[in-house]
mmCIF file of C-alpha atoms in Angstrom:
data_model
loop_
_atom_site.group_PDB
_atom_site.id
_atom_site.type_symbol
_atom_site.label_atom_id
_atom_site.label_comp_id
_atom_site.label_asym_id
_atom_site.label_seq_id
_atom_site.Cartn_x
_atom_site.Cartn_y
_atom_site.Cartn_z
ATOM 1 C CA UNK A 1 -11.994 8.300 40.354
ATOM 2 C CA UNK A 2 -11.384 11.499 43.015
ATOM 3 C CA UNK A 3 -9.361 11.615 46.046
ATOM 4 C CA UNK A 4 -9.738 13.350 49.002
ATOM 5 C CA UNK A 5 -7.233 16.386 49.902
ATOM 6 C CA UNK A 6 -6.433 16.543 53.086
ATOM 7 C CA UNK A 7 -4.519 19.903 55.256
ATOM 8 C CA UNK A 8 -1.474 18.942 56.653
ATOM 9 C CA UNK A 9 -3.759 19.226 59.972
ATOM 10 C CA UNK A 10 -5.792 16.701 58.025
ATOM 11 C CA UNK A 11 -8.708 19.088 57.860
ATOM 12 C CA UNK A 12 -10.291 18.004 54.523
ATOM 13 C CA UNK A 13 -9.542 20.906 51.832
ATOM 14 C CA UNK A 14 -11.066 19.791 48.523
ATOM 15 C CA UNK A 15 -11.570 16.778 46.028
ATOM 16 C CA UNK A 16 -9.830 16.748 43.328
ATOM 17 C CA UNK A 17 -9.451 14.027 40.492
ATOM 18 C CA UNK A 18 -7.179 10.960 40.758
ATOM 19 C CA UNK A 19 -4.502 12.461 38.237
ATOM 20 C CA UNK A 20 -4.454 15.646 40.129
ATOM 21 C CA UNK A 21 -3.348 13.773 43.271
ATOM 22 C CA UNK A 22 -1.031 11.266 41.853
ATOM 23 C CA UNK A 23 0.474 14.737 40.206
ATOM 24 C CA UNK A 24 0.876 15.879 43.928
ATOM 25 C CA UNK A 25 2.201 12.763 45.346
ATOM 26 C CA UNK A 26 4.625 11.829 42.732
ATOM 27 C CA UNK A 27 6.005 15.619 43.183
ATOM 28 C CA UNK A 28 6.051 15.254 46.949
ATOM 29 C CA UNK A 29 3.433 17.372 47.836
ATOM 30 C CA UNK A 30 1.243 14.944 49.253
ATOM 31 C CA UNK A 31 1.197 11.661 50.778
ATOM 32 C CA UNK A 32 -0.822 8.719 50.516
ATOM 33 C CA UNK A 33 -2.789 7.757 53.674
ATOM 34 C CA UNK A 34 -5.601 5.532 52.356
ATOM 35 C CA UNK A 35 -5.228 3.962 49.130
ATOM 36 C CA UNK A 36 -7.963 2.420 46.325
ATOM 37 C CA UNK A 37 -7.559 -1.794 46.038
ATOM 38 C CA UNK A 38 -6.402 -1.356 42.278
ATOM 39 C CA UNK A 39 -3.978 -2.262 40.622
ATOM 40 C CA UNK A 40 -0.619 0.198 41.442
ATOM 41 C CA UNK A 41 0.404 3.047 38.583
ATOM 42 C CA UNK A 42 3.834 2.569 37.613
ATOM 43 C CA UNK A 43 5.959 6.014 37.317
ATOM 44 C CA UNK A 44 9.245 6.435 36.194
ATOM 45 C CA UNK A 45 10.202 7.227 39.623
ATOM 46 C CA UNK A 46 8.543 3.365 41.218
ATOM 47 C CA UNK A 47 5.329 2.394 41.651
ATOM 48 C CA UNK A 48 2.460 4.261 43.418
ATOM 49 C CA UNK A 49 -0.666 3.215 45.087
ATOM 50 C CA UNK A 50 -4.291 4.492 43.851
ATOM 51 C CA UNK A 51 -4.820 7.420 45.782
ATOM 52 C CA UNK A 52 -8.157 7.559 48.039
ATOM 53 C CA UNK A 53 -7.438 9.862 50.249
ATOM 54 C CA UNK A 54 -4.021 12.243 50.745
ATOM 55 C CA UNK A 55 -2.170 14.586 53.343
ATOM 56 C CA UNK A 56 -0.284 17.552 52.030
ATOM 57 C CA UNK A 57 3.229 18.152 53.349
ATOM 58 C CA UNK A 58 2.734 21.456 53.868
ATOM 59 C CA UNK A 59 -0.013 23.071 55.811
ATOM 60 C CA UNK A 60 -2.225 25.581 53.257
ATOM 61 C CA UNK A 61 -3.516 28.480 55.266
ATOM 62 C CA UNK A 62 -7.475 28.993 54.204
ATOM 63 C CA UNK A 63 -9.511 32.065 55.324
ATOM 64 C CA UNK A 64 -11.206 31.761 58.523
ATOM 65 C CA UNK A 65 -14.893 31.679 57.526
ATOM 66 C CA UNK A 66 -15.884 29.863 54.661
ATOM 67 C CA UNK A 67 -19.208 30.664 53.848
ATOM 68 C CA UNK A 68 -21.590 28.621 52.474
ATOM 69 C CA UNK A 69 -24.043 29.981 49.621
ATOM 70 C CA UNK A 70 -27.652 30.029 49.813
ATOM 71 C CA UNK A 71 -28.983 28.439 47.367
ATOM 72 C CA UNK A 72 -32.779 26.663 46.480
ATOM 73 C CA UNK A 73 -30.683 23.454 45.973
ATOM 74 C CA UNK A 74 -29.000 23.682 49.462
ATOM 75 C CA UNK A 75 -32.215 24.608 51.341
ATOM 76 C CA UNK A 76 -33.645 21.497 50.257
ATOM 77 C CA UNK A 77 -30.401 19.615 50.970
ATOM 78 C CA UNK A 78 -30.243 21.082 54.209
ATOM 79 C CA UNK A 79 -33.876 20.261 54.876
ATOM 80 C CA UNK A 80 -33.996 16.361 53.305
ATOM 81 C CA UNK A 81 -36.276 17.408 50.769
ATOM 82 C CA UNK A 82 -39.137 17.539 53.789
ATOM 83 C CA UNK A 83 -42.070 20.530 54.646
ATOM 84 C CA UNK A 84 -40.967 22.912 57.242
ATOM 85 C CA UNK A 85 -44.383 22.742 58.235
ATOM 86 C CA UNK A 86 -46.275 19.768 57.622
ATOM 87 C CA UNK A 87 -43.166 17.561 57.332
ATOM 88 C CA UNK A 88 -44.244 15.866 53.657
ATOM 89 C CA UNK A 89 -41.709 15.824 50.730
ATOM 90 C CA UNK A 90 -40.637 19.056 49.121
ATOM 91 C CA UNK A 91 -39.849 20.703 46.080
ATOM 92 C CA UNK A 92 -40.552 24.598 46.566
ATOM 93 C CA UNK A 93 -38.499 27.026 48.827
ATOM 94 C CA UNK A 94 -40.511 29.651 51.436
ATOM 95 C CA UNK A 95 -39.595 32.617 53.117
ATOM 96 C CA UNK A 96 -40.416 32.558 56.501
ATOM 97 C CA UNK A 97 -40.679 35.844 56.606
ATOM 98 C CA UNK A 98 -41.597 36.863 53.281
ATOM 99 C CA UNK A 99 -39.838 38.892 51.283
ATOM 100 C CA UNK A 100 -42.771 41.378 50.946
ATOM 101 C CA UNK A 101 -42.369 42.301 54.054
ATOM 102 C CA UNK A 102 -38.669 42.455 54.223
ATOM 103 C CA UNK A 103 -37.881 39.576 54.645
ATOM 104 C CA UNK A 104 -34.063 38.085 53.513
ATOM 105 C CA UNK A 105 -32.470 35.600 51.172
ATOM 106 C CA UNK A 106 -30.486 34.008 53.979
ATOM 107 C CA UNK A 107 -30.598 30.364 55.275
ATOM 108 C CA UNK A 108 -31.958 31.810 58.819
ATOM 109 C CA UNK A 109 -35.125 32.875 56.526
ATOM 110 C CA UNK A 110 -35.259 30.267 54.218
ATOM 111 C CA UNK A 111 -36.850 26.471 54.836
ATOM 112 C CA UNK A 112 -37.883 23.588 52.118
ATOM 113 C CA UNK A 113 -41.470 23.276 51.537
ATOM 114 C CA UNK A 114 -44.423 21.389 49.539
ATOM 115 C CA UNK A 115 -46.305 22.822 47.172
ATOM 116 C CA UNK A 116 -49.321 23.024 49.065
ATOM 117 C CA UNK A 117 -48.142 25.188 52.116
ATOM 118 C CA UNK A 118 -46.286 27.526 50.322
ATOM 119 C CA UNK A 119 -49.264 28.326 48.419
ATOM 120 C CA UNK A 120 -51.497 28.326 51.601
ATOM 121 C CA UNK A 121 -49.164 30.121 53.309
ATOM 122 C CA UNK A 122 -48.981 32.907 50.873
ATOM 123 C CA UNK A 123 -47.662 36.137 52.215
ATOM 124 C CA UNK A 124 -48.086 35.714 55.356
ATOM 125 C CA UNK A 125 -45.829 34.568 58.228
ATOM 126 C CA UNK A 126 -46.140 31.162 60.111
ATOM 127 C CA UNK A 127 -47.606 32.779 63.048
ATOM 128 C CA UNK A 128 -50.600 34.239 61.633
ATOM 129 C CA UNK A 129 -51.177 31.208 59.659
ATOM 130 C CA UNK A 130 -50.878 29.327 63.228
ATOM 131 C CA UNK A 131 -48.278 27.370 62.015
ATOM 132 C CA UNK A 132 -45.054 26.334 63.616
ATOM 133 C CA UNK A 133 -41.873 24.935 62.032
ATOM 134 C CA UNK A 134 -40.641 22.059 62.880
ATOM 135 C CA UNK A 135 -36.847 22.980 62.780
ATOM 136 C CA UNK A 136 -35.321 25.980 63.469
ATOM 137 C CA UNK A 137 -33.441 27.173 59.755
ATOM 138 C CA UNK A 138 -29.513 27.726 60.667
ATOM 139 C CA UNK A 139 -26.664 27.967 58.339
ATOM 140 C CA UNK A 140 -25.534 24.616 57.471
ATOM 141 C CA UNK A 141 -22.176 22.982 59.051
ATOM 142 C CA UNK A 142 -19.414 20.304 58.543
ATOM 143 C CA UNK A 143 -17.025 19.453 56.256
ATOM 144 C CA UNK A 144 -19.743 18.256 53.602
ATOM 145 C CA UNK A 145 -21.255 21.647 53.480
ATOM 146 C CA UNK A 146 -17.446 23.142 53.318
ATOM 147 C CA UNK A 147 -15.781 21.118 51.164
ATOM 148 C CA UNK A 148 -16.688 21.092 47.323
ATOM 149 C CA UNK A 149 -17.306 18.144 45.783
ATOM 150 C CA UNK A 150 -18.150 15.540 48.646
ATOM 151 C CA UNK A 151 -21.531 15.052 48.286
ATOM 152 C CA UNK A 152 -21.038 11.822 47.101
ATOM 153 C CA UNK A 153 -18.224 10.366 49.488
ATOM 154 C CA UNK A 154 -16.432 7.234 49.381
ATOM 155 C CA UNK A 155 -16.573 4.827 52.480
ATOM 156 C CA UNK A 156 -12.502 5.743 53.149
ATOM 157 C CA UNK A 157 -13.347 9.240 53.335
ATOM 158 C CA UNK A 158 -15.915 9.085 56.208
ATOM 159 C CA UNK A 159 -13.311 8.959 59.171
ATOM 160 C CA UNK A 160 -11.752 12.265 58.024
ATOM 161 C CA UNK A 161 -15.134 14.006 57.225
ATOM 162 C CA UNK A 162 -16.247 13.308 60.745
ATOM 163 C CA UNK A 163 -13.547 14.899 62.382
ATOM 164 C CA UNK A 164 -14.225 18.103 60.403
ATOM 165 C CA UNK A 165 -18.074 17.863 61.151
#
């Protein structure tokens, strides 16, 4: 079972594990805000409700820019598994530019792609191929790019992931 950590801003910080959070709670760290149906855990202290998502008492300063690393596995997120350029299932990265020609690991450069295109494609760039993308590639944003660990999400976290987005 996880929880979701929420700033005392409720910005969503992290997930963390359902001991971890019942650790913070019963120390007065957190708070409870939504709680699993379950059955209660009983603590020295009283009872406490299943944690599903908290609120920290104190605000945590985090840096300004959190940057998201480019990875093959989060171009292919990013893109839903579909072609930049013929819009069919993917399972190969591409350069846009390619790297041959100098171009960069970054997610501006970088877009999902089948099998078939990228080796059509080659090393050359979409224009000369006549091509066109059908997305522009852009860093990826919101919380569930931000925030390890909620790319599976529970129904009760959704309302404080969308604020973040």
């Amino acid at each position: 079972m996880r929880t979701l950590v929420l700033n005392a801003g409720y910005e969503p910080l992290a997930v963390v594990s359902f001991r971890r959070a019942l650790i913070l709670v019963m120390n007065d760290k957190a708070t409870v805000i939504e709680h699993d149906d379950r059955d209660p855990v009983l603590g020295i202290d009283g009872v406490y409700d299943r944690p599903a998502v908290i609120v920290l008492t104190r605000y945590v300063r985090i840096p300004n820019v959190r940057r998201v690393p480019v990875t093959r596995r989060g171009v292919l997120r990013r893109d839903a598994h579909r072609c930049a350029y013929c819009g069919k299932a993917a399972t190969t990265i591409d350069h846009v530019l390619p790297r041959s020609r100098g171009g960069s690991n970054s997610w501006e450069n970088l877009v999902a792609c089948c099998l078939r295109c990228n080796n059509a494609k080659s090393d050359h760039t979409p224009q000369e191929m006549g091509w066109a993308l059908r997305w522009a590639p852009q860093p990826p944003r919101g919380a569930h790019w931000t925030v390890r660990g909620t790319e599976r999400t529970d129904p009760s976290w959704e309302p404080y992931l969308t604020l973040a987005a």
